Amino acid sequence: MSEVLVVIDHAEGEVKKPTYELLTIARRLGAPSAVFFGSPDQGDAVAEKVKRYGAAKVYVIDDAPIKGFLVAPKAEALQQLVEQASSNGDLAAILLPSTFENKEVAARLAIKIGSGLITDAVDVSAGSDGSAVTTQSVFAGNYTVQAKVTTGTPIITVKPNSAAPEEAEGAGAVEAFAATISDAAKGAQVVATQPRQSTGRPELTEAAIVVSGGRGTGGNFEPVEGFADSLGAAVGASRAAVDSGWMPHAFQVGQTGKTVSPQLYVANGISGAIQHRAGMQTSKTIVAVNKDPEAPIFELVDFGVVGDLHTVLPAARQQITDRSA
Ligand code: FAD
């Protein structure tokens, strides 16, 4: 069976959900091998996690020598791994979670190995010849495009929430991979980092529930945040709320923000502009609270509440608190 490389998304060995989604997708194309850039000390623990989603092998690439050197060393290491994997057998695809960093790594890798690249796929399946066929949502979600790579080994970055992670037992055999990193790849180095203050809430793109607020909040996000916390949800915002300086850009959902696809999306005081829809319309269940019964968001929803969010959300929060008491 062909091998499929899946680059693990993690924070200090804590594997993130998009990795499990990618391993699930990879099994449609061949036998997944996970690629872990991190500390070799964490390799076994990471392998234990990813093998539950079908990883047959886990390549561990010690990131100590490349830490802080931006993306070029990762692309170089992957190039060498791809060359080894290709010489050992058939390599069906290389899948990476669609993060800003991974998209740059993927682009550099594509040039190095002479392969085609598809970014921001929302689904990947096996075509009639077994090769990877991707689905992408383009032009603010107005079109869905099916595409395939026609040159080299397909390199595909996949957006979070593109598949429900499905468990499958894999061998999870750990294999250390020693990459040789050139001086040229270490041409730029990070000199300082400042972690964003943690909100204690789930990551927006990974959350099962997202509660968003728009211009209708009038700048008071307390009802939105309070309701989100009662559900253990992430908080999102429309561009109008971000442009008004009420929320940072990291919270923006939409065409020029993040794409979310949670089980439940609650839009509060958001009109439902096409650019906002582009980032949330694949949510499983959509609820809107808006005081205007004609608001376009109501065309999209499964449940709609016509009312003032400053009244509706605290009341809903109270109901949830009472029921869970
Ligand atoms: P509005 O459209 O002003 O809607 C506010 C809504 O709140 C109204 O429906 C109103 O009835 C309701 N309301 C008011 N008061 C209350 C209340 N007390 N209780 C309940 N409801 C109330 N937008 C994004 O969101 N994300 C993007 O990524 C994005 N990218 C863009 C990219 C481009 C190139 C362009 C041109 C635009 C983009 N936009 C984006 C902007 C988008 O077109 C809209 O302007 C924006 O989404 C509107 O935000 P909103 O719904 O919060 O505000």
CSV table of C-alpha atoms in Angstrom, one decimal, residues 7 13-14 16 18 21 71 98-99 107 130 146 148 150 177 188 220 235 240 246 269-270 280 303 313:
chain,number,residue,atom,x,y,z
A,7,VAL,CA,2.8,16.4,9.3
A,13,GLY,CA,3.9,17.3,22.1
A,14,GLU,CA,0.2,18.0,22.6
A,16,LYS,CA,-3.9,19.0,17.9
A,18,PRO,CA,-6.5,18.6,12.8
A,21,GLU,CA,-8.5,14.6,10.9
A,71,VAL,CA,10.2,27.6,7.9
A,98,SER,CA,-3.5,24.4,6.8
A,99,THR,CA,-1.7,26.7,9.1
A,107,ALA,CA,5.1,25.9,-1.0
A,130,GLY,CA,-6.6,6.1,-6.4
A,146,GLN,CA,-12.5,19.7,-7.3
A,148,LYS,CA,-5.9,17.1,-8.4
A,150,THR,CA,-0.8,16.4,-12.0
A,177,PHE,CA,15.0,10.7,10.9
A,188,ALA,CA,16.8,34.0,9.3
A,220,ASN,CA,-20.2,45.0,24.4
A,235,VAL,CA,-15.6,33.2,20.7
A,240,ALA,CA,-17.3,44.8,11.6
A,246,TRP,CA,-13.8,45.5,19.8
A,269,GLY,CA,-25.8,40.7,15.9
A,270,ILE,CA,-24.3,39.5,12.6
A,280,MET,CA,-18.8,29.5,8.9
A,303,PHE,CA,-32.7,28.0,14.3
A,313,LEU,CA,-28.0,35.7,25.5
